Amino acid sequence: METRFSEPVVVWLDPEHPEFGLRDIRTVAEGLAALHRYDLGDARSGPCRHLWDEAAAALVRARSEPTPDHLARARAALGRLVGAVAPVPRDTRDRVAPRSWFARMLTA
């Protein structure tokens, strides 16, 4: 079965310098890899570790049992982690992200 999310999770490659670009995480494999990149890896031992653990568990479950429900839960958990660990001020987001990307972030 396909391990692709219904909608990508958008990650700023470097939250300290958001003008460096954005990346779509479209699959479970990309989500698992992202847990160790884009400043998300630092969350594993920080104050958001519960979100990191939740995302990791949901992604592993979605990889082993790629049902629509597990994929949706994995995407949602990864979105919560990204939102907590790599927030970008609205004015910066408006400057560097096309409107379609901004709309996706609101639903992540």
PDB file of N, CA and C in Angstrom, residues 6-82:
ATOM      1  N   SER A   6      -1.968  12.449   2.245  1.00  0.00           N
ATOM      2  CA  SER A   6      -2.971  13.079   1.392  1.00  0.00           C
ATOM      3  C   SER A   6      -2.547  14.496   1.007  1.00  0.00           C
ATOM      4  N   GLU A   7      -1.905  15.199   1.912  1.00  0.00           N
ATOM      5  CA  GLU A   7      -1.345  16.539   1.687  1.00  0.00           C
ATOM      6  C   GLU A   7       0.035  16.563   2.328  1.00  0.00           C
ATOM      7  N   PRO A   8       0.988  17.252   1.742  1.00  0.00           N
ATOM      8  CA  PRO A   8       2.324  17.291   2.344  1.00  0.00           C
ATOM      9  C   PRO A   8       2.351  18.122   3.618  1.00  0.00           C
ATOM     10  N   VAL A   9       3.337  17.839   4.448  1.00  0.00           N
ATOM     11  CA  VAL A   9       3.660  18.682   5.593  1.00  0.00           C
ATOM     12  C   VAL A   9       4.788  19.583   5.119  1.00  0.00           C
ATOM     13  N   VAL A  10       4.638  20.876   5.310  1.00  0.00           N
ATOM     14  CA  VAL A  10       5.622  21.844   4.824  1.00  0.00           C
ATOM     15  C   VAL A  10       6.589  22.184   5.954  1.00  0.00           C
ATOM     16  N   VAL A  11       7.883  22.071   5.660  1.00  0.00           N
ATOM     17  CA  VAL A  11       8.928  22.352   6.648  1.00  0.00           C
ATOM     18  C   VAL A  11       9.856  23.417   6.086  1.00  0.00           C
ATOM     19  N   TRP A  12      10.182  24.406   6.917  1.00  0.00           N
ATOM     20  CA  TRP A  12      11.204  25.374   6.534  1.00  0.00           C
ATOM     21  C   TRP A  12      12.531  24.692   6.767  1.00  0.00           C
ATOM     22  N   LEU A  13      13.411  24.735   5.758  1.00  0.00           N
ATOM     23  CA  LEU A  13      14.681  24.029   5.860  1.00  0.00           C
ATOM     24  C   LEU A  13      15.535  24.542   6.997  1.00  0.00           C
ATOM     25  N   ASP A  14      15.465  25.812   7.289  1.00  0.00           N
ATOM     26  CA  ASP A  14      16.247  26.392   8.371  1.00  0.00           C
ATOM     27  C   ASP A  14      15.396  27.461   9.044  1.00  0.00           C
ATOM     28  N   PRO A  15      14.737  27.127  10.145  1.00  0.00           N
ATOM     29  CA  PRO A  15      13.867  28.111  10.808  1.00  0.00           C
ATOM     30  C   PRO A  15      14.577  29.407  11.202  1.00  0.00           C
ATOM     31  N   GLU A  16      15.891  29.337  11.393  1.00  0.00           N
ATOM     32  CA  GLU A  16      16.648  30.554  11.717  1.00  0.00           C
ATOM     33  C   GLU A  16      16.790  31.458  10.486  1.00  0.00           C
ATOM     34  N   HIS A  17      16.715  30.862   9.290  1.00  0.00           N
ATOM     35  CA  HIS A  17      16.858  31.599   8.034  1.00  0.00           C
ATOM     36  C   HIS A  17      15.808  31.092   7.052  1.00  0.00           C
ATOM     37  N   PRO A  18      14.538  31.425   7.253  1.00  0.00           N
ATOM     38  CA  PRO A  18      13.466  30.856   6.437  1.00  0.00           C
ATOM     39  C   PRO A  18      13.555  31.191   4.959  1.00  0.00           C
ATOM     40  N   GLU A  19      14.321  32.197   4.596  1.00  0.00           N
ATOM     41  CA  GLU A  19      14.447  32.517   3.178  1.00  0.00           C
ATOM     42  C   GLU A  19      15.200  31.426   2.412  1.00  0.00           C
ATOM     43  N   PHE A  20      15.812  30.480   3.122  1.00  0.00           N
ATOM     44  CA  PHE A  20      16.520  29.384   2.459  1.00  0.00           C
ATOM     45  C   PHE A  20      15.574  28.393   1.812  1.00  0.00           C
ATOM     46  N   GLY A  21      14.299  28.494   2.071  1.00  0.00           N
ATOM     47  CA  GLY A  21      13.361  27.673   1.327  1.00  0.00           C
ATOM     48  C   GLY A  21      12.510  26.751   2.169  1.00  0.00           C
ATOM     49  N   LEU A  22      11.669  26.050   1.470  1.00  0.00           N
ATOM     50  CA  LEU A  22      10.698  25.160   2.077  1.00  0.00           C
ATOM     51  C   LEU A  22      10.864  23.766   1.495  1.00  0.00           C
ATOM     52  N   ARG A  23      10.350  22.803   2.197  1.00  0.00           N
ATOM     53  CA  ARG A  23      10.373  21.431   1.697  1.00  0.00           C
ATOM     54  C   ARG A  23       9.040  20.778   2.016  1.00  0.00           C
ATOM     55  N   ASP A  24       8.532  20.051   1.050  1.00  0.00           N
ATOM     56  CA  ASP A  24       7.322  19.254   1.253  1.00  0.00           C
ATOM     57  C   ASP A  24       7.726  17.872   1.741  1.00  0.00           C
ATOM     58  N   ILE A  25       7.106  17.415   2.789  1.00  0.00           N
ATOM     59  CA  ILE A  25       7.269  16.027   3.227  1.00  0.00           C
ATOM     60  C   ILE A  25       6.004  15.321   2.781  1.00  0.00           C
ATOM     61  N   ARG A  26       6.148  14.433   1.806  1.00  0.00           N
ATOM     62  CA  ARG A  26       4.998  13.808   1.165  1.00  0.00           C
ATOM     63  C   ARG A  26       4.783  12.349   1.540  1.00  0.00           C
ATOM     64  N   THR A  27       5.797  11.695   2.101  1.00  0.00           N
ATOM     65  CA  THR A  27       5.683  10.265   2.391  1.00  0.00           C
ATOM     66  C   THR A  27       6.111   9.970   3.816  1.00  0.00           C
ATOM     67  N   VAL A  28       5.769   8.783   4.264  1.00  0.00           N
ATOM     68  CA  VAL A  28       6.176   8.343   5.597  1.00  0.00           C
ATOM     69  C   VAL A  28       7.698   8.283   5.684  1.00  0.00           C
ATOM     70  N   ALA A  29       8.347   7.763   4.661  1.00  0.00           N
ATOM     71  CA  ALA A  29       9.814   7.680   4.665  1.00  0.00           C
ATOM     72  C   ALA A  29      10.445   9.062   4.795  1.00  0.00           C
ATOM     73  N   GLU A  30       9.911  10.043   4.070  1.00  0.00           N
ATOM     74  CA  GLU A  30      10.419  11.412   4.182  1.00  0.00           C
ATOM     75  C   GLU A  30      10.160  11.965   5.577  1.00  0.00           C
ATOM     76  N   GLY A  31       9.015  11.621   6.157  1.00  0.00           N
ATOM     77  CA  GLY A  31       8.698  12.060   7.517  1.00  0.00           C
ATOM     78  C   GLY A  31       9.665  11.494   8.535  1.00  0.00           C
ATOM     79  N   LEU A  32       9.974  10.204   8.408  1.00  0.00           N
ATOM     80  CA  LEU A  32      10.934   9.589   9.325  1.00  0.00           C
ATOM     81  C   LEU A  32      12.312  10.221   9.172  1.00  0.00           C
ATOM     82  N   ALA A  33      12.718  10.497   7.943  1.00  0.00           N
ATOM     83  CA  ALA A  33      14.007  11.147   7.722  1.00  0.00           C
ATOM     84  C   ALA A  33      14.009  12.561   8.298  1.00  0.00           C
ATOM     85  N   ALA A  34      12.893  13.248   8.187  1.00  0.00           N
ATOM     86  CA  ALA A  34      12.804  14.629   8.677  1.00  0.00           C
ATOM     87  C   ALA A  34      12.923  14.715  10.193  1.00  0.00           C
ATOM     88  N   LEU A  35      12.614  13.639  10.891  1.00  0.00           N
ATOM     89  CA  LEU A  35      12.744  13.672  12.349  1.00  0.00           C
ATOM     90  C   LEU A  35      14.180  13.949  12.781  1.00  0.00           C
ATOM     91  N   HIS A  36      15.125  13.719  11.897  1.00  0.00           N
ATOM     92  CA  HIS A  36      16.534  13.938  12.226  1.00  0.00           C
ATOM     93  C   HIS A  36      17.126  15.108  11.461  1.00  0.00           C
ATOM     94  N   ARG A  37      16.261  15.898  10.804  1.00  0.00           N
ATOM     95  CA  ARG A  37      16.715  17.059  10.022  1.00  0.00           C
ATOM     96  C   ARG A  37      15.858  18.277  10.359  1.00  0.00           C
ATOM     97  N   TYR A  38      16.206  19.397   9.753  1.00  0.00           N
ATOM     98  CA  TYR A  38      15.400  20.628   9.801  1.00  0.00           C
ATOM     99  C   TYR A  38      15.127  21.082  11.233  1.00  0.00           C
ATOM    100  N   ASP A  39      16.055  20.895  12.120  1.00  0.00           N
ATOM    101  CA  ASP A  39      15.917  21.256  13.538  1.00  0.00           C
ATOM    102  C   ASP A  39      14.888  20.403  14.270  1.00  0.00           C
ATOM    103  N   LEU A  40      14.286  19.436  13.616  1.00  0.00           N
ATOM    104  CA  LEU A  40      13.334  18.565  14.302  1.00  0.00           C
ATOM    105  C   LEU A  40      14.055  17.564  15.191  1.00  0.00           C
ATOM    106  N   GLY A  41      15.259  17.179  14.814  1.00  0.00           N
ATOM    107  CA  GLY A  41      16.032  16.231  15.617  1.00  0.00           C
ATOM    108  C   GLY A  41      16.340  16.760  17.000  1.00  0.00           C
ATOM    109  N   ASP A  42      16.540  18.077  17.106  1.00  0.00           N
ATOM    110  CA  ASP A  42      16.813  18.680  18.407  1.00  0.00           C
ATOM    111  C   ASP A  42      15.626  18.559  19.351  1.00  0.00           C
ATOM    112  N   ALA A  43      14.442  18.422  18.800  1.00  0.00           N
ATOM    113  CA  ALA A  43      13.237  18.329  19.629  1.00  0.00           C
ATOM    114  C   ALA A  43      13.177  17.020  20.412  1.00  0.00           C
ATOM    115  N   ARG A  44      13.932  16.042  19.980  1.00  0.00           N
ATOM    116  CA  ARG A  44      13.900  14.728  20.638  1.00  0.00           C
ATOM    117  C   ARG A  44      14.281  14.817  22.117  1.00  0.00           C
ATOM    118  N   SER A  45      15.140  15.766  22.462  1.00  0.00           N
ATOM    119  CA  SER A  45      15.543  15.887  23.857  1.00  0.00           C
ATOM    120  C   SER A  45      15.140  17.224  24.473  1.00  0.00           C
ATOM    121  N   GLY A  46      14.334  17.982  23.779  1.00  0.00           N
ATOM    122  CA  GLY A  46      13.926  19.291  24.274  1.00  0.00           C
ATOM    123  C   GLY A  46      12.538  19.274  24.886  1.00  0.00           C
ATOM    124  N   PRO A  47      11.967  20.444  25.099  1.00  0.00           N
ATOM    125  CA  PRO A  47      10.648  20.546  25.731  1.00  0.00           C
ATOM    126  C   PRO A  47       9.508  19.984  24.876  1.00  0.00           C
ATOM    127  N   CYS A  48       9.750  19.789  23.592  1.00  0.00           N
ATOM    128  CA  CYS A  48       8.718  19.232  22.711  1.00  0.00           C
ATOM    129  C   CYS A  48       8.940  17.747  22.434  1.00  0.00           C
ATOM    130  N   ARG A  49       9.700  17.078  23.313  1.00  0.00           N
ATOM    131  CA  ARG A  49      10.015  15.668  23.056  1.00  0.00           C
ATOM    132  C   ARG A  49       8.786  14.791  22.977  1.00  0.00           C
ATOM    133  N   HIS A  50       7.719  15.159  23.686  1.00  0.00           N
ATOM    134  CA  HIS A  50       6.492  14.365  23.602  1.00  0.00           C
ATOM    135  C   HIS A  50       5.901  14.427  22.193  1.00  0.00           C
ATOM    136  N   LEU A  51       6.033  15.583  21.530  1.00  0.00           N
ATOM    137  CA  LEU A  51       5.564  15.697  20.147  1.00  0.00           C
ATOM    138  C   LEU A  51       6.457  14.900  19.201  1.00  0.00           C
ATOM    139  N   TRP A  52       7.766  14.909  19.457  1.00  0.00           N
ATOM    140  CA  TRP A  52       8.700  14.136  18.641  1.00  0.00           C
ATOM    141  C   TRP A  52       8.381  12.640  18.786  1.00  0.00           C
ATOM    142  N   ASP A  53       8.203  12.199  20.040  1.00  0.00           N
ATOM    143  CA  ASP A  53       7.886  10.788  20.290  1.00  0.00           C
ATOM    144  C   ASP A  53       6.567  10.393  19.625  1.00  0.00           C
ATOM    145  N   GLU A  54       5.575  11.263  19.722  1.00  0.00           N
ATOM    146  CA  GLU A  54       4.267  10.997  19.110  1.00  0.00           C
ATOM    147  C   GLU A  54       4.391  10.878  17.588  1.00  0.00           C
ATOM    148  N   ALA A  55       5.131  11.800  16.987  1.00  0.00           N
ATOM    149  CA  ALA A  55       5.316  11.763  15.530  1.00  0.00           C
ATOM    150  C   ALA A  55       6.081  10.510  15.117  1.00  0.00           C
ATOM    151  N   ALA A  56       7.140  10.187  15.849  1.00  0.00           N
ATOM    152  CA  ALA A  56       7.933   8.995  15.517  1.00  0.00           C
ATOM    153  C   ALA A  56       7.081   7.735  15.606  1.00  0.00           C
ATOM    154  N   ALA A  57       6.314   7.606  16.669  1.00  0.00           N
ATOM    155  CA  ALA A  57       5.462   6.411  16.841  1.00  0.00           C
ATOM    156  C   ALA A  57       4.413   6.329  15.736  1.00  0.00           C
ATOM    157  N   ALA A  58       3.803   7.452  15.412  1.00  0.00           N
ATOM    158  CA  ALA A  58       2.762   7.453  14.376  1.00  0.00           C
ATOM    159  C   ALA A  58       3.349   7.138  13.001  1.00  0.00           C
ATOM    160  N   LEU A  59       4.532   7.658  12.717  1.00  0.00           N
ATOM    161  CA  LEU A  59       5.169   7.386  11.427  1.00  0.00           C
ATOM    162  C   LEU A  59       5.594   5.925  11.305  1.00  0.00           C
ATOM    163  N   VAL A  60       6.131   5.376  12.371  1.00  0.00           N
ATOM    164  CA  VAL A  60       6.522   3.954  12.349  1.00  0.00           C
ATOM    165  C   VAL A  60       5.288   3.076  12.159  1.00  0.00           C
ATOM    166  N   ARG A  61       4.217   3.418  12.832  1.00  0.00           N
ATOM    167  CA  ARG A  61       2.978   2.649  12.676  1.00  0.00           C
ATOM    168  C   ARG A  61       2.447   2.751  11.247  1.00  0.00           C
ATOM    169  N   ALA A  62       2.488   3.941  10.686  1.00  0.00           N
ATOM    170  CA  ALA A  62       2.014   4.132   9.317  1.00  0.00           C
ATOM    171  C   ALA A  62       2.902   3.389   8.313  1.00  0.00           C
ATOM    172  N   ARG A  63       4.182   3.270   8.630  1.00  0.00           N
ATOM    173  CA  ARG A  63       5.075   2.526   7.741  1.00  0.00           C
ATOM    174  C   ARG A  63       4.754   1.030   7.779  1.00  0.00           C
ATOM    175  N   SER A  64       4.484   0.512   8.966  1.00  0.00           N
ATOM    176  CA  SER A  64       4.212  -0.924   9.079  1.00  0.00           C
ATOM    177  C   SER A  64       2.774  -1.285   8.708  1.00  0.00           C
ATOM    178  N   GLU A  65       1.843  -0.364   8.956  1.00  0.00           N
ATOM    179  CA  GLU A  65       0.426  -0.579   8.617  1.00  0.00           C
ATOM    180  C   GLU A  65      -0.099   0.677   7.916  1.00  0.00           C
ATOM    181  N   PRO A  66       0.149   0.806   6.612  1.00  0.00           N
ATOM    182  CA  PRO A  66      -0.199   2.050   5.906  1.00  0.00           C
ATOM    183  C   PRO A  66      -1.686   2.185   5.556  1.00  0.00           C
ATOM    184  N   THR A  67      -2.525   2.186   6.571  1.00  0.00           N
ATOM    185  CA  THR A  67      -3.953   2.407   6.341  1.00  0.00           C
ATOM    186  C   THR A  67      -4.198   3.910   6.231  1.00  0.00           C
ATOM    187  N   PRO A  68      -5.297   4.309   5.613  1.00  0.00           N
ATOM    188  CA  PRO A  68      -5.593   5.748   5.534  1.00  0.00           C
ATOM    189  C   PRO A  68      -5.632   6.422   6.909  1.00  0.00           C
ATOM    190  N   ASP A  69      -6.155   5.737   7.912  1.00  0.00           N
ATOM    191  CA  ASP A  69      -6.227   6.305   9.256  1.00  0.00           C
ATOM    192  C   ASP A  69      -4.830   6.504   9.849  1.00  0.00           C
ATOM    193  N   HIS A  70      -3.963   5.514   9.714  1.00  0.00           N
ATOM    194  CA  HIS A  70      -2.608   5.634  10.251  1.00  0.00           C
ATOM    195  C   HIS A  70      -1.813   6.704   9.516  1.00  0.00           C
ATOM    196  N   LEU A  71      -2.003   6.798   8.199  1.00  0.00           N
ATOM    197  CA  LEU A  71      -1.325   7.849   7.442  1.00  0.00           C
ATOM    198  C   LEU A  71      -1.798   9.234   7.869  1.00  0.00           C
ATOM    199  N   ALA A  72      -3.090   9.379   8.091  1.00  0.00           N
ATOM    200  CA  ALA A  72      -3.628  10.673   8.531  1.00  0.00           C
ATOM    201  C   ALA A  72      -3.111  11.032   9.922  1.00  0.00           C
ATOM    202  N   ARG A  73      -3.049  10.052  10.808  1.00  0.00           N
ATOM    203  CA  ARG A  73      -2.529  10.318  12.161  1.00  0.00           C
ATOM    204  C   ARG A  73      -1.047  10.680  12.124  1.00  0.00           C
ATOM    205  N   ALA A  74      -0.287  10.006  11.267  1.00  0.00           N
ATOM    206  CA  ALA A  74       1.140  10.298  11.150  1.00  0.00           C
ATOM    207  C   ALA A  74       1.353  11.708  10.610  1.00  0.00           C
ATOM    208  N   ARG A  75       0.600  12.069   9.598  1.00  0.00           N
ATOM    209  CA  ARG A  75       0.714  13.406   9.026  1.00  0.00           C
ATOM    210  C   ARG A  75       0.354  14.471  10.060  1.00  0.00           C
ATOM    211  N   ALA A  76      -0.717  14.235  10.802  1.00  0.00           N
ATOM    212  CA  ALA A  76      -1.145  15.195  11.819  1.00  0.00           C
ATOM    213  C   ALA A  76      -0.104  15.335  12.927  1.00  0.00           C
ATOM    214  N   ALA A  77       0.453  14.223  13.386  1.00  0.00           N
ATOM    215  CA  ALA A  77       1.468  14.266  14.443  1.00  0.00           C
ATOM    216  C   ALA A  77       2.725  14.994  13.961  1.00  0.00           C
ATOM    217  N   LEU A  78       3.142  14.717  12.736  1.00  0.00           N
ATOM    218  CA  LEU A  78       4.309  15.401  12.187  1.00  0.00           C
ATOM    219  C   LEU A  78       4.018  16.895  12.031  1.00  0.00           C
ATOM    220  N   GLY A  79       2.824  17.233  11.612  1.00  0.00           N
ATOM    221  CA  GLY A  79       2.436  18.636  11.486  1.00  0.00           C
ATOM    222  C   GLY A  79       2.469  19.373  12.817  1.00  0.00           C
ATOM    223  N   ARG A  80       2.021  18.707  13.880  1.00  0.00           N
ATOM    224  CA  ARG A  80       2.076  19.338  15.211  1.00  0.00           C
ATOM    225  C   ARG A  80       3.514  19.582  15.645  1.00  0.00           C
ATOM    226  N   LEU A  81       4.385  18.605  15.384  1.00  0.00           N
ATOM    227  CA  LEU A  81       5.794  18.765  15.744  1.00  0.00           C
ATOM    228  C   LEU A  81       6.415  19.923  14.973  1.00  0.00           C
ATOM    229  N   VAL A  82       6.208  19.959  13.676  1.00  0.00           N
ATOM    230  CA  VAL A  82       6.750  21.040  12.845  1.00  0.00           C
ATOM    231  C   VAL A  82       6.228  22.389  13.325  1.00  0.00           C
TER     232      VAL A  82
END
